[in-house]
Short mmCIF file of C-alpha atoms in Angstrom, two decimals:
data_model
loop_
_atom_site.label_atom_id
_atom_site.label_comp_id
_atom_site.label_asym_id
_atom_site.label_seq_id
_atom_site.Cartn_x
_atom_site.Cartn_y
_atom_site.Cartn_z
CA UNK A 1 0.00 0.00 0.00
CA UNK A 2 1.52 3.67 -0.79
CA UNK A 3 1.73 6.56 1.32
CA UNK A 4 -1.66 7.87 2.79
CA UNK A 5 -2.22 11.17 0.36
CA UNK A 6 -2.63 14.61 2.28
CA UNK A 7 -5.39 16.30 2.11
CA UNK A 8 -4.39 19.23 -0.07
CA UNK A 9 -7.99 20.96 0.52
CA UNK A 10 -7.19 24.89 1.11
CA UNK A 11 -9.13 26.45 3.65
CA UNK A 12 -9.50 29.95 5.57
CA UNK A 13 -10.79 28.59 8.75
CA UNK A 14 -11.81 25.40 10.45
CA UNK A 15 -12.40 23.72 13.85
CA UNK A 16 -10.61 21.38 15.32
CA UNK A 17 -12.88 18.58 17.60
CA UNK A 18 -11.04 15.94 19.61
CA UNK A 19 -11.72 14.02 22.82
CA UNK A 20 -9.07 14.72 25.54
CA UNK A 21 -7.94 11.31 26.57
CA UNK A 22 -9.09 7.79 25.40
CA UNK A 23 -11.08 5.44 27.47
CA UNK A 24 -7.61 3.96 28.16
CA UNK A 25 -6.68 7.13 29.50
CA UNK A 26 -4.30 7.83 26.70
CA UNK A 27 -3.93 11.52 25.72
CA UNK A 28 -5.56 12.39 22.15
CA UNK A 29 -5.19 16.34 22.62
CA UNK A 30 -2.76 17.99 24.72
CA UNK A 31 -3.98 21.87 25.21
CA UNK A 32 -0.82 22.90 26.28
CA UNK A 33 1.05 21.45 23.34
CA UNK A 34 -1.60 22.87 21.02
CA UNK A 35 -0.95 26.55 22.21
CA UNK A 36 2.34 26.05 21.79
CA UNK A 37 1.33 25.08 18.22
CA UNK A 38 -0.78 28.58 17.45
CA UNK A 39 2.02 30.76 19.20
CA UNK A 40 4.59 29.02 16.15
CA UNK A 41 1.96 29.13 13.62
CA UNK A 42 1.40 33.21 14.34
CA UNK A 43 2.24 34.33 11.15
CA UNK A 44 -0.58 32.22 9.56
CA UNK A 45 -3.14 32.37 12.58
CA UNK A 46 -5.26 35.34 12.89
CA UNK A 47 -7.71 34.06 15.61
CA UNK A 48 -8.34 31.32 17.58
CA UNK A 49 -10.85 30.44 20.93
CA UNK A 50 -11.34 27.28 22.30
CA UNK A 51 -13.35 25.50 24.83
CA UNK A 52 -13.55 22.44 26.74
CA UNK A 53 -17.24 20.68 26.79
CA UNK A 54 -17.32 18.75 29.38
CA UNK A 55 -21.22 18.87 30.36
CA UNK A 56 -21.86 17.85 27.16
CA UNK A 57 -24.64 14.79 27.10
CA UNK A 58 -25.51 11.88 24.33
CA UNK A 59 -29.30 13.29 22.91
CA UNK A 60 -30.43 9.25 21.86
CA UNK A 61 -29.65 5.93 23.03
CA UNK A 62 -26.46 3.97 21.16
CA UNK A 63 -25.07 1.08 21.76
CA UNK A 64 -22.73 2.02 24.46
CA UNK A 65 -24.49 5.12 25.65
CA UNK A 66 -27.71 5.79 26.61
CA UNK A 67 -29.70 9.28 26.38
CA UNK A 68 -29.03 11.74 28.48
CA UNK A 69 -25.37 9.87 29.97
CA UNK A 70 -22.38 12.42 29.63
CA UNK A 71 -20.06 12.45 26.72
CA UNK A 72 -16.31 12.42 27.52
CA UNK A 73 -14.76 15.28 27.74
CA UNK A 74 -13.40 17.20 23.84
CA UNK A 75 -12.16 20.05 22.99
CA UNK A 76 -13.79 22.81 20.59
CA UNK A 77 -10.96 24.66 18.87
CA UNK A 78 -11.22 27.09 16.35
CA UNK A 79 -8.23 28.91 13.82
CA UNK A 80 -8.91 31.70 11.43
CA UNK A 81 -6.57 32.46 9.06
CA UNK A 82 -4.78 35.32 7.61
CA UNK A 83 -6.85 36.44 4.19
CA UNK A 84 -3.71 36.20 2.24
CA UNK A 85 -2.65 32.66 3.83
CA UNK A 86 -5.10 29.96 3.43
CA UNK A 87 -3.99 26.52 4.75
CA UNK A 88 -4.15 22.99 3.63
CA UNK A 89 -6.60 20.72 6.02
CA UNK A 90 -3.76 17.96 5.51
CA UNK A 91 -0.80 20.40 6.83
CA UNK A 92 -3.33 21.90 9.95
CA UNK A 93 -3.80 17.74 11.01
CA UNK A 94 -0.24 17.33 11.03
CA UNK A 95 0.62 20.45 13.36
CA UNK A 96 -1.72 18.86 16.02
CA UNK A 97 -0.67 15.41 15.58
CA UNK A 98 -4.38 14.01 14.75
CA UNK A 99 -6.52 12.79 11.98
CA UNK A 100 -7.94 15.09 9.02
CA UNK A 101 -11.80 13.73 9.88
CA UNK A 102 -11.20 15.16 13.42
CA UNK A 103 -10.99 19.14 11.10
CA UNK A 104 -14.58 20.19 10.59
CA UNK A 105 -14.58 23.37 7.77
CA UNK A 106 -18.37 22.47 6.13
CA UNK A 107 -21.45 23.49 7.01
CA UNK A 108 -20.73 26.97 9.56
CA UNK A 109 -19.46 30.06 9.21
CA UNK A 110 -16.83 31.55 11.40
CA UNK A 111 -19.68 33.62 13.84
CA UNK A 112 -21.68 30.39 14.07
CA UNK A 113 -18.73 27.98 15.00
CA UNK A 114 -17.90 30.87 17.37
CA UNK A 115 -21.54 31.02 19.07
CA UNK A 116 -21.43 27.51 19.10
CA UNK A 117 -18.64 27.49 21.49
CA UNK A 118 -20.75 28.46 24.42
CA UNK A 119 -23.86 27.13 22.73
CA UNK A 120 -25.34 29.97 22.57
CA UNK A 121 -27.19 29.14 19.02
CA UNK A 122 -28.03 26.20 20.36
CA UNK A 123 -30.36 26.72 23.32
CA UNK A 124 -31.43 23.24 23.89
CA UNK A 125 -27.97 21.98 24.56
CA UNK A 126 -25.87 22.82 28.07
CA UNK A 127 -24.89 26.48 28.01
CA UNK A 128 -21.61 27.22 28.91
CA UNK A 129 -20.00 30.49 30.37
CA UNK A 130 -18.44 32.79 27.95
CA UNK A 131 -15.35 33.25 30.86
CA UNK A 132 -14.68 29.22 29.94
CA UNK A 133 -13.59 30.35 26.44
CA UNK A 134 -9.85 31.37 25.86
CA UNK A 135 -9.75 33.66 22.75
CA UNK A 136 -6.85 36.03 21.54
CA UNK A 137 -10.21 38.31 20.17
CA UNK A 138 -13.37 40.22 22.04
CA UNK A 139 -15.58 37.34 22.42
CA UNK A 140 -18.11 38.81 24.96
CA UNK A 141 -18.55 41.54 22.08
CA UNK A 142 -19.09 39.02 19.56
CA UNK A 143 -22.07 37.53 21.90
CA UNK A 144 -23.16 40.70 22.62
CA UNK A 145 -23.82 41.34 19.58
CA UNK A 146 -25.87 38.50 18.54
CA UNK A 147 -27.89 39.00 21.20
CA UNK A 148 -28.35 42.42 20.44
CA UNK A 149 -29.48 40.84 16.86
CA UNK A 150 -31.74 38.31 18.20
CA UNK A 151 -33.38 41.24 20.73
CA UNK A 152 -33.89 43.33 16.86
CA UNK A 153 -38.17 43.43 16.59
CA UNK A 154 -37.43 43.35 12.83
CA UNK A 155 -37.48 46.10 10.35
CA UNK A 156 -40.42 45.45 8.21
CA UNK A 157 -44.11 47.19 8.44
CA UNK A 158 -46.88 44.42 8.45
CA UNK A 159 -47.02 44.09 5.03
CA UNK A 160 -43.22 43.44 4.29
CA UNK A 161 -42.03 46.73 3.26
CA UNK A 162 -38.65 47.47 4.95
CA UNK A 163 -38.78 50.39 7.85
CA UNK A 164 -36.05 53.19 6.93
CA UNK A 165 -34.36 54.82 9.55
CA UNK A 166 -35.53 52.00 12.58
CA UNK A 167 -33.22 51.50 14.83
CA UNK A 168 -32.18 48.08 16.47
CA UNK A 169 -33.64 47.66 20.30
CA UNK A 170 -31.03 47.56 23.26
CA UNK A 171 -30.31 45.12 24.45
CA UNK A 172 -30.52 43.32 27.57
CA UNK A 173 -26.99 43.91 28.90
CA UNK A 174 -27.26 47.36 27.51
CA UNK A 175 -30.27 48.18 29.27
CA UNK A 176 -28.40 46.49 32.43
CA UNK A 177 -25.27 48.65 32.64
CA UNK A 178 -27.05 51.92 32.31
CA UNK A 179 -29.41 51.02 35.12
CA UNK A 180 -25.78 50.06 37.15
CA UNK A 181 -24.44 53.50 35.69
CA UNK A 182 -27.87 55.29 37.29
CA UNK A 183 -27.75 53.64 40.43
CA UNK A 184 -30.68 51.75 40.11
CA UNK A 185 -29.29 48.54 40.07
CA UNK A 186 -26.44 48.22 43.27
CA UNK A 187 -23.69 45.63 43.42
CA UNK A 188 -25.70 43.99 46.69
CA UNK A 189 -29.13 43.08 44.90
CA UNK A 190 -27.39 42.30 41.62
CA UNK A 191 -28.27 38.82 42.10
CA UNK A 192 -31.70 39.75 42.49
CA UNK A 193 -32.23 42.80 39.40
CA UNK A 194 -30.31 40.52 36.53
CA UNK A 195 -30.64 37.20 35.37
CA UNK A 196 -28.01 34.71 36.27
CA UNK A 197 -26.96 33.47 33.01
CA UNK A 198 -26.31 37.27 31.97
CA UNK A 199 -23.81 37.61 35.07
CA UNK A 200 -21.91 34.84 34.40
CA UNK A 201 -21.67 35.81 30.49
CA UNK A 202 -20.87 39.40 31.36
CA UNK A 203 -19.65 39.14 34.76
CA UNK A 204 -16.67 41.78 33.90
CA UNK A 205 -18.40 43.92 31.53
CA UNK A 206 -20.77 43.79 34.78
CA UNK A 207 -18.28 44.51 37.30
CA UNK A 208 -16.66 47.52 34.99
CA UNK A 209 -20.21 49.28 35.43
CA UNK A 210 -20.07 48.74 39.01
CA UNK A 211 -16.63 50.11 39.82
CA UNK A 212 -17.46 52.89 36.91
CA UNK A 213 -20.43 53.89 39.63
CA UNK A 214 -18.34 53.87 42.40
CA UNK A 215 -15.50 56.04 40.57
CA UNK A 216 -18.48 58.32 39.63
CA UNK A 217 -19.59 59.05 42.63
CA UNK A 218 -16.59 59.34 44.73
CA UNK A 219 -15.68 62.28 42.31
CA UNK A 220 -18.84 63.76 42.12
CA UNK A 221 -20.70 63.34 45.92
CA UNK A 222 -18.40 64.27 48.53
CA UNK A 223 -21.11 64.77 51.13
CA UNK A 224 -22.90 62.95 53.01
CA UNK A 225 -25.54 62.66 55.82
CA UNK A 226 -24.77 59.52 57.66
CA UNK A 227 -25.48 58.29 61.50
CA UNK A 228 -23.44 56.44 63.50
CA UNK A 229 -24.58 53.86 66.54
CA UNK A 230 -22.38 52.67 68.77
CA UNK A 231 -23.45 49.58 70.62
CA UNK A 232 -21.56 47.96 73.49
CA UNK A 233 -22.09 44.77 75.62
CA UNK A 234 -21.40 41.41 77.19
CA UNK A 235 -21.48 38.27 74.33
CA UNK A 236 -24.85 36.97 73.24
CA UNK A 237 -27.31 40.26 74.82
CA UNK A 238 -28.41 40.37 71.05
CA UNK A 239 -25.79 43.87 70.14
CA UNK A 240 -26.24 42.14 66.47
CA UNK A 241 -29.81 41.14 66.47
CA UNK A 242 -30.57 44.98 67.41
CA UNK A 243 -28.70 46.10 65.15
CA UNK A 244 -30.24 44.36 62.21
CA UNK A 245 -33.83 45.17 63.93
CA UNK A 246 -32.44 49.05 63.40
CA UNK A 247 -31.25 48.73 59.89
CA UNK A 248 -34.68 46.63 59.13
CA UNK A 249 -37.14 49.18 60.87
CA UNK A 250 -35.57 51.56 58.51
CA UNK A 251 -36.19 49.68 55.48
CA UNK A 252 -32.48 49.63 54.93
CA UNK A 253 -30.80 46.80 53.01
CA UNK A 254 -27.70 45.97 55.42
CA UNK A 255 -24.16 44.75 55.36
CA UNK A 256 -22.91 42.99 58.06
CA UNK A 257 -18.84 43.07 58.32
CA UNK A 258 -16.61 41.42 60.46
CA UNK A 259 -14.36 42.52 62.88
CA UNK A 260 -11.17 41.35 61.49
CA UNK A 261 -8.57 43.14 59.32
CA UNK A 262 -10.33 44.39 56.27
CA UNK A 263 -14.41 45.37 57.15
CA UNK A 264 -14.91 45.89 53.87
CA UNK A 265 -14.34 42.96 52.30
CA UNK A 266 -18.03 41.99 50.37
CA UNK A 267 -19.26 45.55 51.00
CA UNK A 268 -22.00 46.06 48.19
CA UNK A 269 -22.95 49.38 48.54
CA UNK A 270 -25.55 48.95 50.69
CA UNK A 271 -27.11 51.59 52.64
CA UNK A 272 -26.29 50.37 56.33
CA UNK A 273 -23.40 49.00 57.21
CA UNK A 274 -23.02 47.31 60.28
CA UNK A 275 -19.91 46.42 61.86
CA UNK A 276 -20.11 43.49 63.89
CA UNK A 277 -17.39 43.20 66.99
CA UNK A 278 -15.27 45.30 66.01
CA UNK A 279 -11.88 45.53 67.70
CA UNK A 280 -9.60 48.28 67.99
CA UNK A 281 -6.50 47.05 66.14
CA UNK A 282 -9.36 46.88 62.57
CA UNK A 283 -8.90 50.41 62.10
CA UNK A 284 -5.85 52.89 62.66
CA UNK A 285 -7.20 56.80 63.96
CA UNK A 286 -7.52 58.35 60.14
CA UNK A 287 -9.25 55.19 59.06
CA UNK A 288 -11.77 55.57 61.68
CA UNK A 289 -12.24 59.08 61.81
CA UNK A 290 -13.02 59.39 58.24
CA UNK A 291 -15.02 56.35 57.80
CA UNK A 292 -17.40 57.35 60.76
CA UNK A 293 -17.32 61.19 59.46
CA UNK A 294 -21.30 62.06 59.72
CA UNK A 295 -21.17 65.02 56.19
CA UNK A 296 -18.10 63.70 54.35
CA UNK A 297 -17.87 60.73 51.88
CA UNK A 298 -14.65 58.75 51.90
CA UNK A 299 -12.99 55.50 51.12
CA UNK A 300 -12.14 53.03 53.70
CA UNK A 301 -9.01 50.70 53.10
CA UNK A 302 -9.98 47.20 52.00
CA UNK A 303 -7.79 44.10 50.69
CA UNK A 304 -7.34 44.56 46.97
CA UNK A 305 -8.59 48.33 46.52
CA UNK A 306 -9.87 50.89 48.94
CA UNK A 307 -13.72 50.90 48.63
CA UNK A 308 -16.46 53.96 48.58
CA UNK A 309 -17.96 54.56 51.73
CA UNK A 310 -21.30 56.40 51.14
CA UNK A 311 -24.19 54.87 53.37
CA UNK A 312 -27.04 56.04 55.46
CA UNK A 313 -26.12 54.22 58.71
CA UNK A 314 -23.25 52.80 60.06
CA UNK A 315 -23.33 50.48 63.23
CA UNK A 316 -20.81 49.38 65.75
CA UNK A 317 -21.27 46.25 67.77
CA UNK A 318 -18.34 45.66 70.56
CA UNK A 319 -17.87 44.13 73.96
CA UNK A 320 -15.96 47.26 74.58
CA UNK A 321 -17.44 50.36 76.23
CA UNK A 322 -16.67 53.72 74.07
CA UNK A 323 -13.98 54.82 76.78
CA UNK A 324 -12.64 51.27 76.69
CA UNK A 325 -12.65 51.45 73.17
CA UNK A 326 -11.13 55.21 73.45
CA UNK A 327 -8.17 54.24 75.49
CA UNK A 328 -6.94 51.56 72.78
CA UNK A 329 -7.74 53.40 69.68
CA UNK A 330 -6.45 56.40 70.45
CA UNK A 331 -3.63 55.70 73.48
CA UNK A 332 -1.00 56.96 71.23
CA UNK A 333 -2.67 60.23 70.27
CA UNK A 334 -3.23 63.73 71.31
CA UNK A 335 -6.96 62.98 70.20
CA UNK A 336 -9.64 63.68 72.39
CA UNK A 337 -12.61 61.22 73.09
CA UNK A 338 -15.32 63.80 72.07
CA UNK A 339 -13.65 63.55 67.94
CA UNK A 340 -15.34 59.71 68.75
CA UNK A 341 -17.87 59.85 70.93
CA UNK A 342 -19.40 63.12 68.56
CA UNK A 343 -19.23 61.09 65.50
CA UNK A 344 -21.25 58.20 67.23
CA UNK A 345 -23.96 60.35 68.08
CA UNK A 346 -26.26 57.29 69.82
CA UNK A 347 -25.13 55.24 72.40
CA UNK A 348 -26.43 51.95 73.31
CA UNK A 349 -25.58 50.11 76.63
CA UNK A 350 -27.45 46.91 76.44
CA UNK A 351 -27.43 42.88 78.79
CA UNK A 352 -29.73 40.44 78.23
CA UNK A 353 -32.28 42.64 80.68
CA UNK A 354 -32.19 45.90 79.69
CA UNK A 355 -31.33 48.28 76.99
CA UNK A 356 -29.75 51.95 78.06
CA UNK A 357 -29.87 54.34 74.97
CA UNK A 358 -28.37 57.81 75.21
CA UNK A 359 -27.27 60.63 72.40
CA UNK A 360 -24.64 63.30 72.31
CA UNK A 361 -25.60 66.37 73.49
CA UNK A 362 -23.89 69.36 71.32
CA UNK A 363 -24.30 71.76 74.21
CA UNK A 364 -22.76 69.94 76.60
CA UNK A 365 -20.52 67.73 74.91
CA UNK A 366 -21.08 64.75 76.57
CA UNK A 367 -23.94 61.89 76.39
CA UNK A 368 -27.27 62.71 77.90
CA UNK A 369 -28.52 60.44 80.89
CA UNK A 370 -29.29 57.03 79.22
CA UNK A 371 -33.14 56.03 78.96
CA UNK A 372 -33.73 52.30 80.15
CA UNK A 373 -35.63 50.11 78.20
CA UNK A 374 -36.81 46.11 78.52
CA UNK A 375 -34.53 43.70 76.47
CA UNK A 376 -36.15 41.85 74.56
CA UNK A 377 -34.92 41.70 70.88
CA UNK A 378 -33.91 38.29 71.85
CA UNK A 379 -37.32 36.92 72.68
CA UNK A 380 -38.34 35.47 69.85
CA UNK A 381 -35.17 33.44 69.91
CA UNK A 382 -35.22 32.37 73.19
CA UNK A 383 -37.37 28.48 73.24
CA UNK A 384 -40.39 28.27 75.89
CA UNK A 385 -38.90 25.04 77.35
CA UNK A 386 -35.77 23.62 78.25
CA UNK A 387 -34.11 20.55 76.55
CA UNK A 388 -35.02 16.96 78.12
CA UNK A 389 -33.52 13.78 77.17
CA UNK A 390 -36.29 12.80 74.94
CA UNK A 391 -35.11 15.96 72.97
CA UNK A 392 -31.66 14.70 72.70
CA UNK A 393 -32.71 11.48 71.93
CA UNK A 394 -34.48 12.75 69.05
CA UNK A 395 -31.90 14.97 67.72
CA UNK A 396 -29.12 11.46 67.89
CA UNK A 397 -32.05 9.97 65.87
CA UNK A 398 -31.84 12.75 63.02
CA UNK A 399 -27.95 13.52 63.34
CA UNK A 400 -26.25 10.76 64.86
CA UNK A 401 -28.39 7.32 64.33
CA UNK A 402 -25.27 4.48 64.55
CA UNK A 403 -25.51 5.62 68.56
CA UNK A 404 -28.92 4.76 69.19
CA UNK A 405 -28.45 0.29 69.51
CA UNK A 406 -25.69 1.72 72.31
CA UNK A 407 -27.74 3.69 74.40
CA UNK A 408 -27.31 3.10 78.50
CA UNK A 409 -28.92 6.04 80.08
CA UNK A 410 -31.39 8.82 79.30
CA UNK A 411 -30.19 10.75 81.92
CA UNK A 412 -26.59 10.37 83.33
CA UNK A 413 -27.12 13.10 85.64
CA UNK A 414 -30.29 12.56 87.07
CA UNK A 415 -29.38 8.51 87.25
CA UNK A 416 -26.53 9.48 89.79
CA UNK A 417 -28.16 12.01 91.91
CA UNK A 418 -30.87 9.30 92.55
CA UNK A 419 -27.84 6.74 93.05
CA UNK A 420 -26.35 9.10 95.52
CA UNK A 421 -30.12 9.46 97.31
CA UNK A 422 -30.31 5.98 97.75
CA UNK A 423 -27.16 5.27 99.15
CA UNK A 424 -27.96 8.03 101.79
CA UNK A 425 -31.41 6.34 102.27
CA UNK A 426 -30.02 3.05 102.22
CA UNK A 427 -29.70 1.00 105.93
CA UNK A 428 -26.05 0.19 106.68
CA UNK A 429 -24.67 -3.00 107.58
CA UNK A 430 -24.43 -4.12 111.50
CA UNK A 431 -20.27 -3.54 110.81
CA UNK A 432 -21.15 -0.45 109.36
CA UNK A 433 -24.20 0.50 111.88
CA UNK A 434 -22.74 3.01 115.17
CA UNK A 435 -22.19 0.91 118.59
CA UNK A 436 -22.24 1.41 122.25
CA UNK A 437 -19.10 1.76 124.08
CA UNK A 438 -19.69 -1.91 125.55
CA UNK A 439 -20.31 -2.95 122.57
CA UNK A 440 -16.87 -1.19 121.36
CA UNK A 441 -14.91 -3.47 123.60
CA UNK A 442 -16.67 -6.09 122.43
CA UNK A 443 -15.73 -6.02 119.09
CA UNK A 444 -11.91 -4.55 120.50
CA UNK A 445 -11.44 -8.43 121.98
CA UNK A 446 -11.32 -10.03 125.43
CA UNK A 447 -7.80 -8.13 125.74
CA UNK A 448 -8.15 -4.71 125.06
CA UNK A 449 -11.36 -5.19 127.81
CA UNK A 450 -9.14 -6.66 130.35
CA UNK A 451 -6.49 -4.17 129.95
CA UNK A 452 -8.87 -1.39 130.70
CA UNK A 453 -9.98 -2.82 133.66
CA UNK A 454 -6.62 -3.32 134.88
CA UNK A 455 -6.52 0.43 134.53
CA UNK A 456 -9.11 1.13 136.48
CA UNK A 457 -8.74 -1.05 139.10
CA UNK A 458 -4.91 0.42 139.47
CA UNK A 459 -6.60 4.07 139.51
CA UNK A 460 -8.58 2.86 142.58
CA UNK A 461 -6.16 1.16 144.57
CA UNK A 462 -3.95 4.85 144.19
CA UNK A 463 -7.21 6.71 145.24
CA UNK A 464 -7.35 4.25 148.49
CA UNK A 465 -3.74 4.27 149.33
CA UNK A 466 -2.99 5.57 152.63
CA UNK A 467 -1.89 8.78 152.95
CA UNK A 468 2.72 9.77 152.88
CA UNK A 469 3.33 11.69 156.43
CA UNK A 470 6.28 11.46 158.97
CA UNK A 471 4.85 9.37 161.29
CA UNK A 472 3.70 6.58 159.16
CA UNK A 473 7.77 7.03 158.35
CA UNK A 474 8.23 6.42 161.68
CA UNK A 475 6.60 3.55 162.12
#
């Protein structure tokens, strides 16, 4: 047999499908050693994109598959070539190492081979992200503007006479970014104003409005009418549950940070933001003071980028009182407590009884006389009865089930404090019971009885001994 024959066809674009590995596990298509491929072949490769299917799944029943099983993972990969360099399909197999039936360059175009990628022509198959394709072109604004196409209502009257002058519709992500660019849409309900498939398509085209907002107003708005609420007490008094009950009875979509080094991190804009526990090493004095500044918008550091501070209402939550929190904030500096205490114009002393709410008084530059209230934002979350075994037993049953078979008591504690009754209760033993001193020789022996009368009768005869004088000497 002679030499297999090349396939000489010339061609100005084609794409390139090929499973990954075998069902061996042998490698059919190496992506690494494929871009290392286009970056030689630059002088004849225009574009390229790629993508790897790998939710891909079989639409009828075969021999070895049946509908709906996945198909193995394979690559989509697409070259354009320069106009003045068209390229044989028998050359292209041989850069990649694989078979010419594995080059597809009938029945698409270059836009539809590209849509394909994703699927996006295709709705009825898995749709894939546009961020999973690698392309050395703009292939969000190729999407885009199909959709914008598709989202067209046509430019003919009813009767089939072309419109002049109509213009195309916006389209969706159009009509998204300048609602983002108004404010009407925030980075917080996002998830809620757009559809999901749209923010994973155009999740940076997305995120480019947002931080075009936030640019936008930190050069435009530099005021701002913001309140501050400092509250301070012991763990679990409900500082946090009060301070979303604040934020809610304001109708105010809230934030809640953590107290460690960067509070902002996940801040969306949202109009309260509440900073829960917050310890005095978070912020340095600047940071602080500008970030709690009532009238003037700032940005507060965060871990990438320094974020836009503009809210309505800012809360503090700490174990710390304000003077507590004073002394280690501000130990170092020739700051007064009233720059803090000012800016946190209500203060909110709370335990799990009672609430104590005072405000700054301008006149006299200190906090008015607190006004007590009844605590109980934590009602609700407090249960009517306490936890008996039967409860645990229950909850072992749902969570922990292999216990059950070696149960031996429903109630260790309640088992021993009855053991320990009874045992008090209980009669003791005649060895155990209390005896009589006669009986205490009794059980001392023969011996020890005999040796105490011995005593006594020598403690007698010295009581009836006569009595030492000289005449008795004399006689």
């Amino acid at each position: 047999m002679g030499e297999k024959r090349i396939n000489l066809k010339s061609v100005r674009w084609v794409e390139i499908v090929s499973r990954l590995t075998s069902d061996t596990g042998e490698t059919l298509f190496d992506v690494d050693t494929a871009m290392d491929v286009i970056q030689s072949k630059e002088k004849a490769i225009m574009e390229y994109a790629y993508i790897i299917h790998d939710k891909d799944t079989y639409e009828q029943d075969t021999e070895s598959h049946k509908k709906g099983d996945l198909k193995p993972p394979h690559i989509h990969l697409l070259l354009k070539f320069k106009n003045n360099q068209p390229q044989k399909v028998g050359y292209i197999a041989q850069w990649f190492g694989i078979p010419d039936n594995f080059i597809n360059f009938k029945g698409k175009n270059w836009e539809s081979a590209c849509l394909y990628l994703v699927h996006i022509n295709t709705p009825d198959k898995c749709q894939y992200a546009i961020s999973d394709v690698t392309a050395n072109f703009d292939y969000q604004e190729l999407i885009e503007e199909y959709i914008a196409e598709q989202e067209y209502d046509g430019n003919e009257d009813d009767d089939g006479i072309p419109k002049k002058g109509r213009k195309k519709k916006k389209s969706e992500t159009d009509i998204i970014i300048e609602k983002i660019l108004s404010g009407e849409i925030r980075e917080y309900n996002k998830t809620l104003e757009i559809k999901h498939m749209l923010l994973v398509n155009y999740s940076k085209k997305i995120e480019l409005a947002f931080k075009v907002r936030s640019e936008y107003l930190q050069a435009t708005q530099k005021d701002r009418h913001m309140e501050c609420i400092y509250i301070t007490g012991k763990s679990g008094c409900g500082k946090t549950t009060l301070a979303r009950k604040i934020a809610d009875s304001r109708k105010l979509a809230y934030f809640i940070s953590s107290g460690s080094n960067d509070i902002m991190d996940g801040y969306g804009q949202e109009p309260c933001l509440i900073v829960d526990d917050i310890r005095p090493s978070v912020l340095g004095l600047s940071d602080l003071l500008k970030m709690l500044d009532p009238h003037t918008a700032c940005s507060v550091k965060s871990r990438y980028k320094n974020k836009y501070l503009n809210c309505e209402l800012v809360i503090l939550t700490t174990v710390l009182s304000i003077d507590t929190f004073y002394q280690n904030v501000f130990a170092e500096h020739d700051e007064p407590i009233t720059q803090l205490k000012r800016r946190c114009s209500t203060y909110i002393e709370m335990d799990r009884q009672e609430i104590l709410v005072s405000i700054w008084d301008k006149k006299t530059m200190h906090y008015s006389n607190p006004i007590v209230f009844k605590n109980t934002v934590l009602t609700e979350y407090i249960p009517k009865r306490k936890v008996y075994p039967e409860d645990v037993c229950s909850h072992v049953a749902d969570t922990l089930p292999f216990l059950l078979p070696d149960l031996i008591s429903l109630d260790k504690a309640e088992e021993q404090k009855s053991s320990e009754e009874s045992e008090k209760e209980k009669p003791l033993k005649p060895s155990e019971s209390t005896i009589s001193e006669l009986d205490f020789r009794a059980v001392l022996g023969d011996n020890t009885c005999q040796n105490e009368n011995n005593k006594k009768t020598a403690g007698k005869e010295e009581n009836h001994s006569p009595t030492y004088t000289p005449e008795s000497k004399q006689k």
